[in-house]
């Protein structure tokens, strides 16, 4: 149940709830390292699953809402997986009620790199590695049960793990030791050698990662 007293600390859409124009989008292609607010709880240790995108797109930055561009498969797949009770429409901004529902269920959202770009491949290796190191430091505070990274190629670059595979990672080989970490390809612009994930595929991944978070929670209770 979502608490009626929930107060969001996220900023509202800079556009006041209207659809971004092409001119609007161009204005958000800046070096701002905090182009979008995270969806994170105030207290640490409250997340079952932390979802990590690579970096915000321009539409996402323009409305300050994760995975906001119309047609993005993120929200439909999350709903099909049963992790939201309705299909979230974040195209004009993330409703406070939707943010509250995610956090009440233990789901958080952040990015590897905070700078907004039209395409993820506009990020250089230095940015990805700095973002990867920053995420590791933040995990000490956030303390999620599992982490799901949406972008295997950027994960490989950021953590210097060129042979990292899709799915659950052996974090003993990187500085990500702590929570269980799973990766999957970016479903917006996958590499030619990677599968193109459709909504049912992504929903299956979310369910798998969610079950892993439940397993981790149960193990912590027994320890």
mmCIF file of C-alpha atoms in Angstrom:
data_model
loop_
_atom_site.group_PDB
_atom_site.id
_atom_site.type_symbol
_atom_site.label_atom_id
_atom_site.label_comp_id
_atom_site.label_asym_id
_atom_site.label_seq_id
_atom_site.Cartn_x
_atom_site.Cartn_y
_atom_site.Cartn_z
ATOM 1 C CA UNK A 1 0.000 0.000 0.000
ATOM 2 C CA UNK A 2 1.323 3.453 -0.897
ATOM 3 C CA UNK A 3 1.524 5.868 1.996
ATOM 4 C CA UNK A 4 -0.629 8.928 1.444
ATOM 5 C CA UNK A 5 1.923 10.972 3.364
ATOM 6 C CA UNK A 6 4.661 10.291 0.780
ATOM 7 C CA UNK A 7 6.459 13.478 -0.248
ATOM 8 C CA UNK A 8 8.735 13.372 -3.268
ATOM 9 C CA UNK A 9 12.145 15.017 -3.184
ATOM 10 C CA UNK A 10 12.381 14.920 -6.993
ATOM 11 C CA UNK A 11 12.022 18.070 -9.054
ATOM 12 C CA UNK A 12 8.943 18.360 -11.279
ATOM 13 C CA UNK A 13 9.271 18.364 -15.037
ATOM 14 C CA UNK A 14 11.134 21.494 -16.200
ATOM 15 C CA UNK A 15 8.495 21.792 -18.934
ATOM 16 C CA UNK A 16 5.587 21.902 -16.526
ATOM 17 C CA UNK A 17 3.880 18.811 -17.917
ATOM 18 C CA UNK A 18 3.973 19.615 -21.612
ATOM 19 C CA UNK A 19 5.506 17.528 -24.409
ATOM 20 C CA UNK A 20 9.088 18.473 -25.337
ATOM 21 C CA UNK A 21 9.687 20.087 -28.716
ATOM 22 C CA UNK A 22 12.831 19.573 -30.809
ATOM 23 C CA UNK A 23 14.119 22.895 -29.561
ATOM 24 C CA UNK A 24 13.481 21.823 -25.979
ATOM 25 C CA UNK A 25 15.425 18.606 -26.468
ATOM 26 C CA UNK A 26 18.413 20.442 -27.906
ATOM 27 C CA UNK A 27 18.613 22.604 -24.779
ATOM 28 C CA UNK A 28 19.147 19.533 -22.598
ATOM 29 C CA UNK A 29 22.222 18.322 -24.512
ATOM 30 C CA UNK A 30 24.569 19.866 -21.944
ATOM 31 C CA UNK A 31 27.410 18.774 -19.669
ATOM 32 C CA UNK A 32 25.142 18.798 -16.608
ATOM 33 C CA UNK A 33 26.168 15.695 -14.586
ATOM 34 C CA UNK A 34 22.794 15.628 -12.820
ATOM 35 C CA UNK A 35 20.400 15.934 -15.744
ATOM 36 C CA UNK A 36 17.725 13.842 -14.044
ATOM 37 C CA UNK A 37 16.773 13.028 -10.466
ATOM 38 C CA UNK A 38 17.094 9.440 -9.271
ATOM 39 C CA UNK A 39 14.238 7.416 -7.862
ATOM 40 C CA UNK A 40 15.732 6.435 -4.504
ATOM 41 C CA UNK A 41 14.511 6.130 -0.919
ATOM 42 C CA UNK A 42 15.667 8.491 1.797
ATOM 43 C CA UNK A 43 17.040 5.682 3.972
ATOM 44 C CA UNK A 44 19.584 3.080 2.902
ATOM 45 C CA UNK A 45 18.881 -0.628 2.792
ATOM 46 C CA UNK A 46 15.280 -0.254 1.612
ATOM 47 C CA UNK A 47 15.715 -1.319 -2.021
ATOM 48 C CA UNK A 48 15.155 -4.841 -3.289
ATOM 49 C CA UNK A 49 16.207 -3.929 -6.833
ATOM 50 C CA UNK A 50 18.226 -1.003 -8.148
ATOM 51 C CA UNK A 51 17.804 -0.501 -11.905
ATOM 52 C CA UNK A 52 20.770 1.264 -13.534
ATOM 53 C CA UNK A 53 20.401 2.845 -16.952
ATOM 54 C CA UNK A 54 23.446 3.981 -18.900
ATOM 55 C CA UNK A 55 22.590 7.693 -19.065
ATOM 56 C CA UNK A 56 19.484 9.835 -19.588
ATOM 57 C CA UNK A 57 18.212 10.535 -23.067
ATOM 58 C CA UNK A 58 17.284 14.102 -23.972
ATOM 59 C CA UNK A 59 13.537 13.474 -23.611
ATOM 60 C CA UNK A 60 14.123 11.918 -20.197
ATOM 61 C CA UNK A 61 16.117 14.951 -19.091
ATOM 62 C CA UNK A 62 13.559 17.360 -20.522
ATOM 63 C CA UNK A 63 10.757 15.955 -18.345
ATOM 64 C CA UNK A 64 12.938 14.709 -15.454
ATOM 65 C CA UNK A 65 11.529 11.191 -15.579
ATOM 66 C CA UNK A 66 13.376 7.884 -16.108
ATOM 67 C CA UNK A 67 12.915 6.064 -19.436
ATOM 68 C CA UNK A 68 10.424 8.724 -20.463
ATOM 69 C CA UNK A 69 10.613 8.757 -24.245
ATOM 70 C CA UNK A 70 7.355 7.497 -25.821
ATOM 71 C CA UNK A 71 7.756 3.967 -27.153
ATOM 72 C CA UNK A 72 10.391 3.009 -24.588
ATOM 73 C CA UNK A 73 9.838 -0.604 -23.547
ATOM 74 C CA UNK A 74 10.930 -0.101 -19.961
ATOM 75 C CA UNK A 75 7.599 0.768 -18.345
ATOM 76 C CA UNK A 76 5.470 -1.743 -20.343
ATOM 77 C CA UNK A 77 7.923 -4.530 -19.464
ATOM 78 C CA UNK A 78 8.004 -3.582 -15.787
ATOM 79 C CA UNK A 79 4.220 -3.680 -15.706
ATOM 80 C CA UNK A 80 4.021 -6.977 -17.616
ATOM 81 C CA UNK A 81 6.427 -8.421 -15.073
ATOM 82 C CA UNK A 82 3.937 -7.525 -12.338
ATOM 83 C CA UNK A 83 6.205 -4.956 -10.683
ATOM 84 C CA UNK A 84 3.780 -2.064 -11.111
ATOM 85 C CA UNK A 85 0.015 -2.313 -10.695
ATOM 86 C CA UNK A 86 -0.635 -0.213 -13.820
ATOM 87 C CA UNK A 87 1.241 0.915 -16.923
ATOM 88 C CA UNK A 88 3.231 3.996 -15.949
ATOM 89 C CA UNK A 89 3.268 6.832 -18.474
ATOM 90 C CA UNK A 90 6.325 8.956 -17.710
ATOM 91 C CA UNK A 91 6.415 10.762 -21.071
ATOM 92 C CA UNK A 92 5.454 14.110 -19.506
ATOM 93 C CA UNK A 93 7.055 13.495 -16.120
ATOM 94 C CA UNK A 94 6.950 10.903 -13.342
ATOM 95 C CA UNK A 95 3.848 11.184 -11.183
ATOM 96 C CA UNK A 96 4.443 11.313 -7.437
ATOM 97 C CA UNK A 97 2.073 8.361 -7.044
ATOM 98 C CA UNK A 98 4.157 6.289 -9.441
ATOM 99 C CA UNK A 99 7.377 7.186 -7.661
ATOM 100 C CA UNK A 100 5.787 6.256 -4.342
ATOM 101 C CA UNK A 101 4.627 2.900 -5.710
ATOM 102 C CA UNK A 102 8.114 2.010 -6.985
ATOM 103 C CA UNK A 103 9.769 2.876 -3.692
ATOM 104 C CA UNK A 104 7.091 1.103 -1.651
ATOM 105 C CA UNK A 105 7.862 -2.043 -3.622
ATOM 106 C CA UNK A 106 11.594 -1.618 -3.148
ATOM 107 C CA UNK A 107 12.467 -0.556 -6.705
ATOM 108 C CA UNK A 108 14.920 2.271 -7.365
ATOM 109 C CA UNK A 109 16.260 3.788 -10.576
ATOM 110 C CA UNK A 110 19.521 5.588 -11.328
ATOM 111 C CA UNK A 111 22.094 5.908 -14.140
ATOM 112 C CA UNK A 112 25.728 5.026 -14.636
ATOM 113 C CA UNK A 113 26.362 8.515 -16.063
ATOM 114 C CA UNK A 114 24.216 11.534 -15.266
ATOM 115 C CA UNK A 115 24.844 13.577 -18.425
ATOM 116 C CA UNK A 116 22.017 13.533 -20.982
ATOM 117 C CA UNK A 117 22.766 12.687 -24.615
ATOM 118 C CA UNK A 118 20.783 11.829 -27.715
ATOM 119 C CA UNK A 119 22.529 8.413 -27.838
ATOM 120 C CA UNK A 120 24.428 6.352 -25.258
ATOM 121 C CA UNK A 121 27.335 5.937 -27.680
ATOM 122 C CA UNK A 122 28.103 9.651 -27.269
ATOM 123 C CA UNK A 123 29.670 8.797 -23.906
ATOM 124 C CA UNK A 124 33.408 8.192 -23.881
ATOM 125 C CA UNK A 125 35.284 5.490 -21.971
ATOM 126 C CA UNK A 126 36.473 7.930 -19.333
ATOM 127 C CA UNK A 127 32.901 8.955 -18.495
ATOM 128 C CA UNK A 128 31.769 5.344 -18.260
ATOM 129 C CA UNK A 129 34.646 4.363 -15.993
ATOM 130 C CA UNK A 130 34.124 7.364 -13.751
ATOM 131 C CA UNK A 131 30.406 6.608 -13.610
ATOM 132 C CA UNK A 132 31.071 2.958 -12.822
ATOM 133 C CA UNK A 133 33.387 3.889 -9.949
ATOM 134 C CA UNK A 134 30.853 6.378 -8.632
ATOM 135 C CA UNK A 135 28.110 3.738 -8.682
ATOM 136 C CA UNK A 136 30.245 1.383 -6.591
ATOM 137 C CA UNK A 137 30.737 4.108 -3.982
ATOM 138 C CA UNK A 138 27.019 4.852 -3.927
ATOM 139 C CA UNK A 139 26.102 1.202 -3.434
ATOM 140 C CA UNK A 140 27.684 1.349 0.014
ATOM 141 C CA UNK A 141 25.008 3.881 0.951
ATOM 142 C CA UNK A 142 22.048 2.582 -1.062
ATOM 143 C CA UNK A 143 22.600 -1.120 -0.204
ATOM 144 C CA UNK A 144 20.152 -2.736 -2.649
ATOM 145 C CA UNK A 145 19.667 -6.512 -2.665
ATOM 146 C CA UNK A 146 20.328 -6.753 -6.415
ATOM 147 C CA UNK A 147 21.442 -4.408 -9.192
ATOM 148 C CA UNK A 148 20.201 -4.622 -12.800
ATOM 149 C CA UNK A 149 22.338 -2.775 -15.349
ATOM 150 C CA UNK A 150 20.658 -2.008 -18.679
ATOM 151 C CA UNK A 151 23.601 -2.087 -21.059
ATOM 152 C CA UNK A 152 26.182 -4.865 -21.202
ATOM 153 C CA UNK A 153 28.572 -2.968 -23.500
ATOM 154 C CA UNK A 154 28.799 0.030 -21.172
ATOM 155 C CA UNK A 155 29.118 -2.316 -18.192
ATOM 156 C CA UNK A 156 32.094 -4.028 -19.839
ATOM 157 C CA UNK A 157 33.807 -0.705 -20.522
ATOM 158 C CA UNK A 158 32.985 0.878 -17.174
ATOM 159 C CA UNK A 159 34.242 -2.047 -15.097
ATOM 160 C CA UNK A 160 37.041 -3.153 -17.457
ATOM 161 C CA UNK A 161 35.395 -6.558 -17.887
ATOM 162 C CA UNK A 162 35.492 -7.111 -21.667
ATOM 163 C CA UNK A 163 34.286 -10.705 -21.357
ATOM 164 C CA UNK A 164 31.339 -9.990 -19.057
ATOM 165 C CA UNK A 165 28.301 -11.960 -20.187
ATOM 166 C CA UNK A 166 24.604 -11.241 -20.174
ATOM 167 C CA UNK A 167 22.852 -12.187 -16.960
ATOM 168 C CA UNK A 168 24.177 -12.483 -13.433
ATOM 169 C CA UNK A 169 27.778 -11.374 -12.988
ATOM 170 C CA UNK A 170 30.603 -12.812 -10.938
ATOM 171 C CA UNK A 171 31.241 -9.620 -8.974
ATOM 172 C CA UNK A 172 34.313 -11.120 -7.324
ATOM 173 C CA UNK A 173 36.083 -10.127 -10.533
ATOM 174 C CA UNK A 174 35.264 -6.451 -10.207
ATOM 175 C CA UNK A 175 34.791 -3.698 -7.652
ATOM 176 C CA UNK A 176 31.046 -4.445 -7.632
ATOM 177 C CA UNK A 177 31.384 -7.016 -4.823
ATOM 178 C CA UNK A 178 28.374 -6.790 -2.513
ATOM 179 C CA UNK A 179 24.895 -6.993 -4.099
ATOM 180 C CA UNK A 180 24.107 -9.471 -6.845
ATOM 181 C CA UNK A 181 24.487 -7.820 -10.251
ATOM 182 C CA UNK A 182 22.712 -8.763 -13.494
ATOM 183 C CA UNK A 183 23.184 -7.177 -16.914
ATOM 184 C CA UNK A 184 21.241 -7.182 -20.149
ATOM 185 C CA UNK A 185 21.543 -5.389 -23.455
ATOM 186 C CA UNK A 186 20.219 -1.934 -24.028
ATOM 187 C CA UNK A 187 16.902 -2.454 -25.743
ATOM 188 C CA UNK A 188 16.968 0.952 -27.395
ATOM 189 C CA UNK A 189 20.078 0.620 -29.546
ATOM 190 C CA UNK A 190 21.514 -2.898 -29.148
ATOM 191 C CA UNK A 191 24.783 -3.908 -30.770
ATOM 192 C CA UNK A 192 24.452 -5.982 -33.918
ATOM 193 C CA UNK A 193 25.688 -9.064 -32.079
ATOM 194 C CA UNK A 194 23.199 -8.685 -29.244
ATOM 195 C CA UNK A 195 19.566 -9.830 -29.071
ATOM 196 C CA UNK A 196 16.834 -7.235 -29.479
ATOM 197 C CA UNK A 197 14.691 -7.497 -26.390
ATOM 198 C CA UNK A 198 10.953 -7.077 -26.773
ATOM 199 C CA UNK A 199 8.559 -6.372 -23.908
ATOM 200 C CA UNK A 200 7.932 -10.071 -23.011
ATOM 201 C CA UNK A 201 11.700 -10.728 -22.972
ATOM 202 C CA UNK A 202 12.321 -7.784 -20.692
ATOM 203 C CA UNK A 203 9.423 -8.770 -18.436
ATOM 204 C CA UNK A 204 11.011 -12.196 -18.000
ATOM 205 C CA UNK A 205 14.304 -10.552 -17.041
ATOM 206 C CA UNK A 206 12.616 -8.311 -14.482
ATOM 207 C CA UNK A 207 10.877 -11.315 -12.930
ATOM 208 C CA UNK A 208 14.172 -13.227 -12.751
ATOM 209 C CA UNK A 209 15.991 -10.314 -11.131
ATOM 210 C CA UNK A 210 13.101 -9.726 -8.753
ATOM 211 C CA UNK A 211 13.165 -13.364 -7.643
ATOM 212 C CA UNK A 212 16.903 -12.990 -7.026
ATOM 213 C CA UNK A 213 16.202 -10.002 -4.792
ATOM 214 C CA UNK A 214 13.682 -12.042 -2.808
ATOM 215 C CA UNK A 215 16.245 -14.811 -2.422
ATOM 216 C CA UNK A 216 18.825 -12.330 -1.160
ATOM 217 C CA UNK A 217 16.333 -10.837 1.304
ATOM 218 C CA UNK A 218 15.481 -14.277 2.664
ATOM 219 C CA UNK A 219 19.164 -15.142 3.045
ATOM 220 C CA UNK A 220 19.820 -11.939 4.989
ATOM 221 C CA UNK A 221 16.944 -12.734 7.346
ATOM 222 C CA UNK A 222 18.430 -16.169 8.056
ATOM 223 C CA UNK A 223 21.938 -14.852 8.654
#
